[in-house]
Amino acid sequence: MTPHTALQAVLFDMDGTLVDTERLWWEAVEQVAGRPLTEADQPDVLGRPVEHTAAWLAAAAGGRAADLAARLHREFAARVRTGIVPRPGALGLLDALAAAGVPAALVTASPRAVADVVLDALGAERFAVSVTADDTARTKPAPDPYLAACRTLGVDPAGCVAVEDTETGVTSAEAAGCAVLAVPSLAPIGPAPGRTVRDSLAGVTVEELRGMIAPELRVMSWNLWLGGSEVDDHRAKQLKVIIDCGADVVGLQETGGTAARELAEALGWHHHRAGENLGVISRHPITARFGDPDVGFYGAAGVRIALAPGREVDVWTAHLHYTPYGPYESAFDGLPAAELIAHEELRLAQMRDTLGRIAESSRDGVPVVLVGDFNCPSHLDWPDVVWPVTKAAEDAGFADSYREAHPDPVAEPGHTWSPVHPVHEDGSGRPEPQDRIDYVLHRGLTVRDARTVVTGSPRPWPDVADNDWPSDHAAVVTTFAVTRM
């Protein structure tokens, strides 16, 4: 795995981006409107399909939208045939992409008849795919045109750069999940995370486009269950799980003292050990370590990792006290919400200490991931209990990656406790309350995917020695996009 998602394709808008047709379109609309256009008209003219502008003209000045659309087509096509001028740097960049083996696509809100004229002028062989307003049910600013181009090319939008010149086109490309190179033509476009703004395509290189693809970071939270000692051959099984998950960094709890070092050495990774219980292992270099290196069994520890120049992330792992355990008090003792919340004081204090340490070590522009076994449910999962530990993290600006990816706790409960405890271990035969108590929280990243992981079909406690899954918790694995802030 590499720190960057590979540049899989570059998707070009046409009008105003590759060719100087925004001016021609503006003139065509002025001709049909019978008046000069102003800046106030830009939202209904620039980057819009013919049908939208025709309907806008009909509403403003009367007439049938279909007739106006036909006139706009004629006026624009006539100007395109005689007035196509490639934008500075456009042909050079297309040729550089071809030499690098990176496919290019044309993605335009213009009709096929107009696009084909432009393709002939630019050289249709320069484009592997073209998508026009005729090819999707919805066009820009909806994501459909860019998604259609990616499907046809067989590429992931997250691995593509879209080159656009209008806010409408930028909205379409970003909604599809593409990185964006904005080269404004008539109206300015502001900067944003995941978006690069240039004055011109002149001088833009393939290497620069590669650097615009946000690297992915796959973060795993895993309680190893007393280092894994309850399961035979646990270290090899732990390694297999981490490799199969494709994790880049793992926040560990219950390491048994040596797990972080041993796992990192076996993987050829970097590691940080904190006390006898916590650790972080990372395929990316660790550039700083945070928290008390001699932390007790409960607490938190963090690291800063360097994914690529200009892209760092802080990753913290936390383990909070296991008792009193709220799901037991609710399911077995029937305690009301107020008492459940009151009994979270110890864990809340531990979370506040963790958040304070994170605040002390944080640096502007560096995202933060907080993972761990919190030993408590989430306020996002229980409609009647505002569990204060997860709420404190939310109030500090942390989002729950699993709930971002799976907003419905009924449809996707995401239970992490416990794959090996279907019944309570006191011998009563009572069903063990299943709940989500392990988390990957973040501040400043984009969630692409989040899931819980349990491999195989673990046998229940106490017959666990031969299990392929070497833990009593499910792991949580989240894939993030790390954009420049």
CSV table of C-alpha atoms in Angstrom, one decimal:
chain,number,residue,atom,x,y,z
A,1,MET,CA,0.0,0.0,0.0
A,2,THR,CA,1.1,3.5,-0.7
A,3,PRO,CA,0.2,6.7,1.2
A,4,HIS,CA,-1.5,8.1,-1.9
A,5,THR,CA,-4.5,6.7,-3.8
A,6,ALA,CA,-3.1,6.5,-7.3
A,7,LEU,CA,-4.2,9.1,-9.9
A,8,GLN,CA,-6.5,6.9,-11.9
A,9,ALA,CA,-7.9,9.5,-14.4
A,10,VAL,CA,-8.4,13.2,-15.0
A,11,LEU,CA,-11.9,14.4,-15.9
A,12,PHE,CA,-12.1,17.7,-17.8
A,13,ASP,CA,-15.0,20.0,-18.1
A,14,MET,CA,-15.2,21.5,-21.6
A,15,ASP,CA,-16.6,25.0,-21.7
A,16,GLY,CA,-14.2,27.5,-20.2
A,17,THR,CA,-11.8,24.8,-19.1
A,18,LEU,CA,-10.4,23.1,-22.2
A,19,VAL,CA,-11.7,25.6,-24.7
A,20,ASP,CA,-12.6,29.2,-24.4
A,21,THR,CA,-16.4,28.7,-25.0
A,22,GLU,CA,-17.7,30.3,-21.9
A,23,ARG,CA,-17.4,33.6,-23.8
A,24,LEU,CA,-19.1,32.1,-26.8
A,25,TRP,CA,-21.9,30.7,-24.6
A,26,TRP,CA,-22.3,34.1,-22.9
A,27,GLU,CA,-22.6,35.8,-26.3
A,28,ALA,CA,-25.2,33.2,-27.5
A,29,VAL,CA,-27.3,33.7,-24.4
A,30,GLU,CA,-27.1,37.5,-24.8
A,31,GLN,CA,-28.2,37.1,-28.5
A,32,VAL,CA,-31.3,35.0,-27.5
A,33,ALA,CA,-32.1,37.2,-24.5
A,34,GLY,CA,-31.9,40.3,-26.5
A,35,ARG,CA,-30.0,42.2,-23.9
A,36,PRO,CA,-26.5,42.4,-22.3
A,37,LEU,CA,-26.0,40.0,-19.4
A,38,THR,CA,-24.7,41.1,-16.0
A,39,GLU,CA,-23.0,39.5,-13.1
A,40,ALA,CA,-26.4,38.7,-11.5
A,41,ASP,CA,-27.1,36.4,-14.5
A,42,GLN,CA,-24.1,34.2,-14.0
A,43,PRO,CA,-25.7,31.6,-11.7
A,44,ASP,CA,-28.3,30.7,-14.4
A,45,VAL,CA,-25.8,30.9,-17.4
A,46,LEU,CA,-22.4,29.7,-16.4
A,47,GLY,CA,-22.0,25.9,-16.1
A,48,ARG,CA,-25.7,25.3,-16.7
A,49,PRO,CA,-27.2,23.0,-19.3
A,50,VAL,CA,-29.0,24.6,-22.2
A,51,GLU,CA,-32.4,23.5,-20.8
A,52,HIS,CA,-31.8,25.3,-17.5
A,53,THR,CA,-30.9,28.6,-19.2
A,54,ALA,CA,-33.8,28.3,-21.6
A,55,ALA,CA,-36.2,27.8,-18.8
A,56,TRP,CA,-34.7,30.7,-17.0
A,57,LEU,CA,-35.1,32.9,-20.1
A,58,ALA,CA,-38.7,31.8,-20.6
A,59,ALA,CA,-39.6,32.6,-17.0
A,60,ALA,CA,-37.9,36.1,-17.3
A,61,ALA,CA,-39.0,37.2,-20.7
A,62,GLY,CA,-41.7,34.8,-21.9
A,63,GLY,CA,-41.7,32.3,-24.8
A,64,ARG,CA,-41.5,28.5,-24.9
A,65,ALA,CA,-38.5,27.0,-23.2
A,66,ALA,CA,-38.2,24.4,-26.0
A,67,ASP,CA,-38.0,27.1,-28.7
A,68,LEU,CA,-35.5,29.1,-26.7
A,69,ALA,CA,-33.3,26.0,-26.1
A,70,ALA,CA,-33.3,25.3,-29.9
A,71,ARG,CA,-32.2,28.9,-30.5
A,72,LEU,CA,-29.5,28.7,-27.9
A,73,HIS,CA,-28.2,25.4,-29.5
A,74,ARG,CA,-28.0,27.1,-32.9
A,75,GLU,CA,-26.4,30.3,-31.7
A,76,PHE,CA,-23.8,28.5,-29.6
A,77,ALA,CA,-22.9,25.8,-32.2
A,78,ALA,CA,-22.4,28.4,-34.8
A,79,ARG,CA,-20.0,30.3,-32.6
A,80,VAL,CA,-18.2,27.1,-31.6
A,81,ARG,CA,-17.5,26.0,-35.2
A,82,THR,CA,-15.7,29.2,-36.0
A,83,GLY,CA,-14.4,30.4,-32.6
A,84,ILE,CA,-12.8,27.4,-30.7
A,85,VAL,CA,-9.7,28.5,-28.9
A,86,PRO,CA,-8.0,26.0,-26.5
A,87,ARG,CA,-7.3,27.4,-23.1
A,88,PRO,CA,-3.6,28.0,-22.2
A,89,GLY,CA,-1.9,24.8,-21.2
A,90,ALA,CA,-4.9,22.6,-22.1
A,91,LEU,CA,-3.3,20.6,-25.0
A,92,GLY,CA,0.0,20.3,-23.3
A,93,LEU,CA,-1.6,18.8,-20.2
A,94,LEU,CA,-3.7,16.4,-22.3
A,95,ASP,CA,-0.5,15.2,-24.1
A,96,ALA,CA,1.4,14.9,-20.8
A,97,LEU,CA,-1.4,12.7,-19.4
A,98,ALA,CA,-1.3,10.5,-22.4
A,99,ALA,CA,2.4,10.1,-22.1
A,100,ALA,CA,2.0,9.1,-18.5
A,101,GLY,CA,-0.7,6.6,-19.3
A,102,VAL,CA,-3.3,8.5,-17.3
A,103,PRO,CA,-6.7,8.4,-19.1
A,104,ALA,CA,-8.6,11.7,-19.7
A,105,ALA,CA,-12.3,12.1,-20.0
A,106,LEU,CA,-14.5,14.9,-21.2
A,107,VAL,CA,-17.4,15.7,-18.8
A,108,THR,CA,-19.6,18.5,-20.0
A,109,ALA,CA,-23.1,20.0,-19.5
A,110,SER,CA,-23.2,20.8,-23.2
A,111,PRO,CA,-25.2,18.6,-25.6
A,112,ARG,CA,-23.5,15.9,-27.6
A,113,ALA,CA,-23.7,17.8,-30.9
A,114,VAL,CA,-21.6,20.6,-29.4
A,115,ALA,CA,-19.2,18.4,-27.6
A,116,ASP,CA,-18.5,16.4,-30.7
A,117,VAL,CA,-17.5,19.6,-32.5
A,118,VAL,CA,-15.1,20.5,-29.7
A,119,LEU,CA,-13.7,16.9,-29.6
A,120,ASP,CA,-12.9,17.0,-33.3
A,121,ALA,CA,-11.1,20.3,-32.8
A,122,LEU,CA,-9.1,19.1,-29.8
A,123,GLY,CA,-8.5,15.6,-31.1
A,124,ALA,CA,-11.0,13.0,-30.0
A,125,GLU,CA,-8.2,10.5,-29.5
A,126,ARG,CA,-7.0,12.4,-26.5
A,127,PHE,CA,-10.1,11.3,-24.6
A,128,ALA,CA,-11.0,7.8,-23.4
A,129,VAL,CA,-14.5,8.8,-22.5
A,130,SER,CA,-16.9,11.7,-23.1
A,131,VAL,CA,-20.1,12.4,-21.1
A,132,THR,CA,-22.5,15.1,-22.2
A,133,ALA,CA,-25.8,16.5,-21.1
A,134,ASP,CA,-27.5,13.9,-23.3
A,135,ASP,CA,-25.9,11.0,-21.5
A,136,THR,CA,-27.3,11.3,-17.9
A,137,ALA,CA,-30.7,11.9,-16.4
A,138,ARG,CA,-29.3,14.8,-14.4
A,139,THR,CA,-26.4,17.0,-15.3
A,140,LYS,CA,-24.2,19.4,-13.3
A,141,PRO,CA,-24.4,20.5,-10.5
A,142,ALA,CA,-25.6,16.9,-9.8
A,143,PRO,CA,-22.7,14.4,-9.5
A,144,ASP,CA,-24.2,12.1,-12.2
A,145,PRO,CA,-21.9,13.1,-15.1
A,146,TYR,CA,-18.7,12.6,-13.2
A,147,LEU,CA,-20.0,9.3,-11.7
A,148,ALA,CA,-21.0,8.1,-15.2
A,149,ALA,CA,-17.5,8.9,-16.5
A,150,CYS,CA,-15.9,7.0,-13.6
A,151,ARG,CA,-18.1,4.0,-14.2
A,152,THR,CA,-17.3,3.9,-17.9
A,153,LEU,CA,-13.5,4.2,-17.1
A,154,GLY,CA,-13.8,1.7,-14.3
A,155,VAL,CA,-12.1,4.0,-11.8
A,156,ASP,CA,-12.8,5.2,-8.3
A,157,PRO,CA,-13.9,8.9,-8.1
A,158,ALA,CA,-11.6,9.3,-5.1
A,159,GLY,CA,-8.7,8.5,-7.4
A,160,CYS,CA,-9.6,11.2,-10.0
A,161,VAL,CA,-9.0,14.9,-10.4
A,162,ALA,CA,-11.8,16.9,-12.0
A,163,VAL,CA,-10.8,20.1,-13.8
A,164,GLU,CA,-13.5,22.7,-13.7
A,165,ASP,CA,-14.0,26.4,-14.2
A,166,THR,CA,-17.3,27.2,-12.5
A,167,GLU,CA,-18.9,26.7,-9.1
A,168,THR,CA,-21.6,24.6,-10.7
A,169,GLY,CA,-19.0,22.2,-12.1
A,170,VAL,CA,-17.0,22.1,-8.9
A,171,THR,CA,-20.2,21.2,-7.0
A,172,SER,CA,-20.8,18.3,-9.3
A,173,ALA,CA,-17.3,16.9,-9.2
A,174,GLU,CA,-17.0,17.2,-5.4
A,175,ALA,CA,-20.4,15.6,-4.9
A,176,ALA,CA,-19.1,12.7,-7.0
A,177,GLY,CA,-16.1,12.3,-4.6
A,178,CYS,CA,-13.4,13.7,-7.0
A,179,ALA,CA,-10.5,16.0,-6.0
A,180,VAL,CA,-10.9,19.3,-7.9
A,181,LEU,CA,-8.5,21.5,-9.8
A,182,ALA,CA,-10.4,24.8,-10.3
A,183,VAL,CA,-9.3,27.1,-13.0
A,184,PRO,CA,-11.9,29.9,-12.9
A,185,SER,CA,-12.8,31.5,-16.3
A,186,LEU,CA,-15.4,34.3,-15.7
A,187,ALA,CA,-16.4,33.9,-12.1
A,188,PRO,CA,-14.1,33.4,-9.1
A,189,ILE,CA,-14.0,30.1,-7.2
A,190,GLY,CA,-12.8,30.0,-3.6
A,191,PRO,CA,-10.4,27.5,-2.0
A,192,ALA,CA,-11.6,24.6,0.1
A,193,PRO,CA,-10.2,21.3,1.5
A,194,GLY,CA,-9.6,18.9,-1.3
A,195,ARG,CA,-9.7,21.7,-3.9
A,196,THR,CA,-6.8,23.4,-5.7
A,197,VAL,CA,-7.3,26.7,-7.4
A,198,ARG,CA,-5.0,27.9,-10.2
A,199,ASP,CA,-5.2,30.9,-12.6
A,200,SER,CA,-4.4,28.7,-15.6
A,201,LEU,CA,-3.7,25.2,-16.8
A,202,ALA,CA,-0.3,26.5,-18.1
A,203,GLY,CA,2.4,24.8,-16.1
A,204,VAL,CA,0.2,22.2,-14.4
A,205,THR,CA,2.0,18.9,-14.4
A,206,VAL,CA,0.9,15.3,-14.0
A,207,GLU,CA,2.9,15.1,-10.8
A,208,GLU,CA,0.9,18.0,-9.4
A,209,LEU,CA,-2.3,16.3,-10.3
A,210,ARG,CA,-1.1,13.2,-8.5
A,211,GLY,CA,-0.5,15.3,-5.4
A,212,MET,CA,-4.1,16.5,-5.4
A,213,ILE,CA,-5.4,13.0,-4.7
A,214,ALA,CA,-6.1,12.8,-1.0
A,215,PRO,CA,-4.1,9.9,0.6
A,216,GLU,CA,-6.2,7.4,2.4
A,217,LEU,CA,-5.6,6.4,6.0
A,218,ARG,CA,-7.2,3.3,7.3
A,219,VAL,CA,-7.4,3.4,11.1
A,220,MET,CA,-8.2,0.4,13.3
A,221,SER,CA,-9.2,0.3,17.0
A,222,TRP,CA,-8.7,-3.1,18.6
A,223,ASN,CA,-8.8,-4.4,22.2
A,224,LEU,CA,-6.5,-7.4,22.0
A,225,TRP,CA,-8.0,-9.0,25.2
A,226,LEU,CA,-5.1,-9.5,27.6
A,227,GLY,CA,-2.7,-9.3,24.7
A,228,GLY,CA,-4.5,-12.2,23.0
A,229,SER,CA,-3.4,-14.7,25.6
A,230,GLU,CA,-6.7,-16.5,25.8
A,231,VAL,CA,-6.4,-17.8,22.2
A,232,ASP,CA,-3.7,-20.1,20.8
A,233,ASP,CA,-1.2,-18.7,18.3
A,234,HIS,CA,-2.7,-15.3,19.0
A,235,ARG,CA,0.2,-13.2,17.6
A,236,ALA,CA,0.0,-14.8,14.2
A,237,LYS,CA,-3.7,-14.5,14.2
A,238,GLN,CA,-3.5,-10.8,15.2
A,239,LEU,CA,-1.0,-10.2,12.3
A,240,LYS,CA,-3.3,-11.8,9.8
A,241,VAL,CA,-6.3,-9.7,10.9
A,242,ILE,CA,-4.3,-6.5,10.6
A,243,ILE,CA,-3.0,-7.4,7.2
A,244,ASP,CA,-6.3,-8.6,5.9
A,245,CYS,CA,-8.0,-5.4,7.1
A,246,GLY,CA,-5.4,-3.3,5.2
A,247,ALA,CA,-4.9,-1.1,8.3
A,248,ASP,CA,-2.4,1.7,8.1
A,249,VAL,CA,-2.4,2.5,11.9
A,250,VAL,CA,-3.9,0.5,14.8
A,251,GLY,CA,-4.7,1.9,18.2
A,252,LEU,CA,-4.4,-1.0,20.6
A,253,GLN,CA,-5.8,-1.6,24.1
A,254,GLU,CA,-4.9,-4.5,26.4
A,255,THR,CA,-1.5,-5.1,24.8
A,256,GLY,CA,-0.1,-7.2,27.5
A,257,GLY,CA,2.9,-5.0,27.5
A,258,THR,CA,4.7,-6.4,24.4
A,259,ALA,CA,2.1,-6.6,21.7
A,260,ALA,CA,2.7,-3.2,20.1
A,261,ARG,CA,6.4,-3.8,19.7
A,262,GLU,CA,6.1,-7.4,18.5
A,263,LEU,CA,3.3,-6.6,16.0
A,264,ALA,CA,5.2,-3.6,14.6
A,265,GLU,CA,8.5,-5.6,14.3
A,266,ALA,CA,6.7,-8.4,12.5
A,267,LEU,CA,5.1,-5.9,10.1
A,268,GLY,CA,8.1,-3.7,9.7
A,269,TRP,CA,6.1,-0.8,11.1
A,270,HIS,CA,6.7,1.9,13.7
A,271,HIS,CA,5.3,1.7,17.2
A,272,HIS,CA,4.7,3.5,20.4
A,273,ARG,CA,4.2,1.7,23.7
A,274,ALA,CA,2.5,3.4,26.7
A,275,GLY,CA,2.4,1.5,29.9
A,276,GLU,CA,1.4,-2.1,30.0
A,277,ASN,CA,-1.9,-1.7,28.2
A,278,LEU,CA,-1.8,0.9,25.4
A,279,GLY,CA,0.0,1.1,22.1
A,280,VAL,CA,-0.1,2.5,18.6
A,281,ILE,CA,1.4,0.8,15.5
A,282,SER,CA,1.8,2.5,12.2
A,283,ARG,CA,3.1,1.8,8.7
A,284,HIS,CA,3.8,5.6,8.5
A,285,PRO,CA,6.6,7.2,10.4
A,286,ILE,CA,5.8,8.4,14.0
A,287,THR,CA,7.2,11.9,14.4
A,288,ALA,CA,5.9,12.7,17.9
A,289,ARG,CA,4.6,10.8,21.0
A,290,PHE,CA,2.0,12.2,23.4
A,291,GLY,CA,0.7,11.4,26.9
A,292,ASP,CA,2.2,9.7,29.9
A,293,PRO,CA,4.6,6.9,28.6
A,294,ASP,CA,3.9,5.1,31.9
A,295,VAL,CA,0.2,5.5,31.9
A,296,GLY,CA,-1.7,2.9,33.9
A,297,PHE,CA,-4.1,0.2,32.7
A,298,TYR,CA,-6.7,2.9,31.9
A,299,GLY,CA,-5.9,6.2,30.2
A,300,ALA,CA,-4.8,7.4,26.8
A,301,ALA,CA,-1.7,7.8,24.6
A,302,GLY,CA,-1.1,9.4,21.2
A,303,VAL,CA,1.3,9.8,18.3
A,304,ARG,CA,1.7,12.0,15.3
A,305,ILE,CA,2.3,10.2,12.0
A,306,ALA,CA,3.5,11.6,8.7
A,307,LEU,CA,1.6,10.4,5.7
A,308,ALA,CA,3.3,12.6,3.1
A,309,PRO,CA,4.8,16.1,3.0
A,310,GLY,CA,2.3,18.5,4.4
A,311,ARG,CA,-0.1,15.7,5.6
A,312,GLU,CA,0.2,14.7,9.2
A,313,VAL,CA,-2.4,13.1,11.5
A,314,ASP,CA,-2.5,12.7,15.3
A,315,VAL,CA,-3.8,9.3,16.5
A,316,TRP,CA,-4.7,8.6,20.1
A,317,THR,CA,-5.8,5.3,21.7
A,318,ALA,CA,-7.8,5.3,24.9
A,319,HIS,CA,-9.0,2.6,27.3
A,320,LEU,CA,-11.6,3.7,29.9
A,321,HIS,CA,-12.6,1.8,33.1
A,322,TYR,CA,-15.0,-1.1,32.6
A,323,THR,CA,-17.2,-0.7,35.7
A,324,PRO,CA,-19.9,0.1,36.4
A,325,TYR,CA,-21.1,-1.1,33.0
A,326,GLY,CA,-24.1,0.8,31.8
A,327,PRO,CA,-25.7,-1.9,29.6
A,328,TYR,CA,-25.7,-4.3,32.6
A,329,GLU,CA,-27.3,-1.7,34.8
A,330,SER,CA,-29.9,-1.0,32.2
A,331,ALA,CA,-30.6,-4.6,31.1
A,332,PHE,CA,-30.2,-6.4,34.4
A,333,ASP,CA,-30.9,-3.8,37.0
A,334,GLY,CA,-33.4,-1.6,35.1
A,335,LEU,CA,-31.8,1.7,36.2
A,336,PRO,CA,-33.3,4.8,34.6
A,337,ALA,CA,-31.4,7.1,32.4
A,338,ALA,CA,-30.5,9.6,35.1
A,339,GLU,CA,-28.8,7.0,37.2
A,340,LEU,CA,-27.1,5.5,34.2
A,341,ILE,CA,-25.7,8.9,33.4
A,342,ALA,CA,-24.7,9.6,37.0
A,343,HIS,CA,-22.7,6.3,37.1
A,344,GLU,CA,-20.5,7.4,34.2
A,345,GLU,CA,-18.5,9.9,36.4
A,346,LEU,CA,-15.3,7.9,36.4
A,347,ARG,CA,-15.2,7.3,32.6
A,348,LEU,CA,-16.3,10.9,32.0
A,349,ALA,CA,-13.3,12.1,34.1
A,350,GLN,CA,-11.0,9.8,32.1
A,351,MET,CA,-12.4,11.1,28.8
A,352,ARG,CA,-12.0,14.7,29.9
A,353,ASP,CA,-8.4,14.0,30.8
A,354,THR,CA,-7.9,12.5,27.4
A,355,LEU,CA,-9.5,15.4,25.6
A,356,GLY,CA,-7.4,17.8,27.7
A,357,ARG,CA,-4.2,16.0,26.7
A,358,ILE,CA,-5.3,16.1,23.0
A,359,ALA,CA,-5.9,19.8,23.3
A,360,GLU,CA,-2.4,20.4,24.7
A,361,SER,CA,-0.7,18.4,21.9
A,362,SER,CA,-2.8,19.5,19.0
A,363,ARG,CA,-1.5,21.6,16.2
A,364,ASP,CA,-3.5,23.8,13.8
A,365,GLY,CA,-4.1,22.0,10.5
A,366,VAL,CA,-3.4,18.5,11.9
A,367,PRO,CA,-6.4,16.2,12.1
A,368,VAL,CA,-6.9,14.0,15.1
A,369,VAL,CA,-8.2,10.5,15.4
A,370,LEU,CA,-9.3,9.1,18.8
A,371,VAL,CA,-9.9,5.4,19.0
A,372,GLY,CA,-10.5,3.1,21.9
A,373,ASP,CA,-12.5,0.8,24.1
A,374,PHE,CA,-14.6,3.3,26.0
A,375,ASN,CA,-16.5,0.6,27.9
A,376,CYS,CA,-19.7,2.6,27.4
A,377,PRO,CA,-22.4,3.0,24.7
A,378,SER,CA,-22.9,6.0,22.5
A,379,HIS,CA,-25.5,8.8,22.9
A,380,LEU,CA,-26.0,8.3,19.1
A,381,ASP,CA,-27.3,4.8,19.6
A,382,TRP,CA,-29.6,5.1,22.7
A,383,PRO,CA,-32.6,7.4,22.1
A,384,ASP,CA,-33.3,7.7,25.8
A,385,VAL,CA,-29.8,8.0,27.3
A,386,VAL,CA,-27.4,10.8,26.6
A,387,TRP,CA,-24.3,8.9,27.5
A,388,PRO,CA,-21.9,11.6,28.6
A,389,VAL,CA,-18.6,10.1,27.6
A,390,THR,CA,-19.3,10.0,23.9
A,391,LYS,CA,-21.2,13.3,24.2
A,392,ALA,CA,-18.1,15.0,25.7
A,393,ALA,CA,-16.0,13.8,22.7
A,394,GLU,CA,-18.7,15.2,20.4
A,395,ASP,CA,-18.7,18.5,22.2
A,396,ALA,CA,-14.9,18.7,21.8
A,397,GLY,CA,-15.4,18.5,18.0
A,398,PHE,CA,-15.0,14.7,17.4
A,399,ALA,CA,-17.3,12.9,15.0
A,400,ASP,CA,-18.1,9.2,15.2
A,401,SER,CA,-16.9,7.7,12.0
A,402,TYR,CA,-19.0,4.6,12.2
A,403,ARG,CA,-22.2,6.6,12.7
A,404,GLU,CA,-21.2,8.9,9.8
A,405,ALA,CA,-21.0,5.9,7.6
A,406,HIS,CA,-24.0,4.1,9.1
A,407,PRO,CA,-26.4,6.7,10.5
A,408,ASP,CA,-29.2,4.3,11.5
A,409,PRO,CA,-28.3,2.5,14.8
A,410,VAL,CA,-31.3,0.1,14.3
A,411,ALA,CA,-30.3,-1.0,10.8
A,412,GLU,CA,-26.5,-1.0,11.6
A,413,PRO,CA,-26.0,-1.3,15.3
A,414,GLY,CA,-22.2,-1.9,14.9
A,415,HIS,CA,-21.9,-4.0,18.1
A,416,THR,CA,-18.4,-4.5,19.3
A,417,TRP,CA,-19.1,-6.2,22.6
A,418,SER,CA,-19.0,-9.2,22.4
A,419,PRO,CA,-18.4,-11.7,19.6
A,420,VAL,CA,-17.6,-14.4,22.2
A,421,HIS,CA,-20.2,-13.6,24.9
A,422,PRO,CA,-23.7,-14.4,23.6
A,423,VAL,CA,-24.8,-15.1,27.3
A,424,HIS,CA,-23.7,-13.5,30.5
A,425,GLU,CA,-20.7,-15.3,32.0
A,426,ASP,CA,-22.2,-15.5,35.5
A,427,GLY,CA,-23.9,-18.8,34.6
A,428,SER,CA,-27.4,-17.4,34.7
A,429,GLY,CA,-28.0,-18.0,31.0
A,430,ARG,CA,-29.2,-14.4,30.6
A,431,PRO,CA,-28.4,-12.9,27.1
A,432,GLU,CA,-25.4,-10.7,27.2
A,433,PRO,CA,-26.3,-7.1,26.2
A,434,GLN,CA,-24.7,-6.5,22.9
A,435,ASP,CA,-23.5,-3.0,22.3
A,436,ARG,CA,-21.2,-0.6,20.5
A,437,ILE,CA,-18.4,0.4,23.0
A,438,ASP,CA,-15.3,0.6,20.7
A,439,TYR,CA,-14.9,3.7,18.5
A,440,VAL,CA,-12.9,5.5,15.8
A,441,LEU,CA,-13.7,9.2,16.4
A,442,HIS,CA,-12.1,12.0,14.3
A,443,ARG,CA,-11.7,15.7,13.9
A,444,GLY,CA,-10.8,17.1,10.5
A,445,LEU,CA,-11.0,14.1,8.2
A,446,THR,CA,-13.4,12.8,5.6
A,447,VAL,CA,-14.9,9.3,6.2
A,448,ARG,CA,-14.9,7.1,3.2
A,449,ASP,CA,-15.9,3.9,4.9
A,450,ALA,CA,-16.3,2.4,8.4
A,451,ARG,CA,-17.0,-1.1,9.5
A,452,THR,CA,-16.7,-3.5,12.4
A,453,VAL,CA,-14.6,-6.6,11.9
A,454,VAL,CA,-14.8,-10.1,13.3
A,455,THR,CA,-13.2,-12.9,11.3
A,456,GLY,CA,-14.5,-16.5,11.2
A,457,SER,CA,-17.2,-17.8,13.5
A,458,PRO,CA,-15.8,-17.4,17.0
A,459,ARG,CA,-16.8,-20.0,19.5
A,460,PRO,CA,-18.3,-18.6,22.7
A,461,TRP,CA,-16.5,-18.3,26.0
A,462,PRO,CA,-14.9,-20.4,27.5
A,463,ASP,CA,-14.2,-22.6,24.5
A,464,VAL,CA,-12.1,-19.9,22.7
A,465,ALA,CA,-8.6,-21.3,22.5
A,466,ASP,CA,-8.9,-22.4,18.8
A,467,ASN,CA,-10.8,-19.3,17.6
A,468,ASP,CA,-9.4,-17.6,14.5
A,469,TRP,CA,-10.6,-14.3,16.1
A,470,PRO,CA,-8.2,-13.7,18.9
A,471,SER,CA,-10.2,-11.1,20.9
A,472,ASP,CA,-13.4,-10.7,22.9
A,473,HIS,CA,-14.1,-7.4,21.1
A,474,ALA,CA,-14.9,-6.7,17.5
A,475,ALA,CA,-12.5,-4.3,15.9
A,476,VAL,CA,-13.5,-1.0,14.2
A,477,VAL,CA,-11.9,0.0,10.9
A,478,THR,CA,-12.4,3.3,9.3
A,479,THR,CA,-11.0,4.6,6.0
A,480,PHE,CA,-10.4,8.3,5.9
A,481,ALA,CA,-9.4,10.7,3.2
A,482,VAL,CA,-6.7,13.1,4.4
A,483,THR,CA,-7.0,16.4,2.6
A,484,ARG,CA,-4.8,19.4,2.9
A,485,MET,CA,-6.4,21.8,5.4
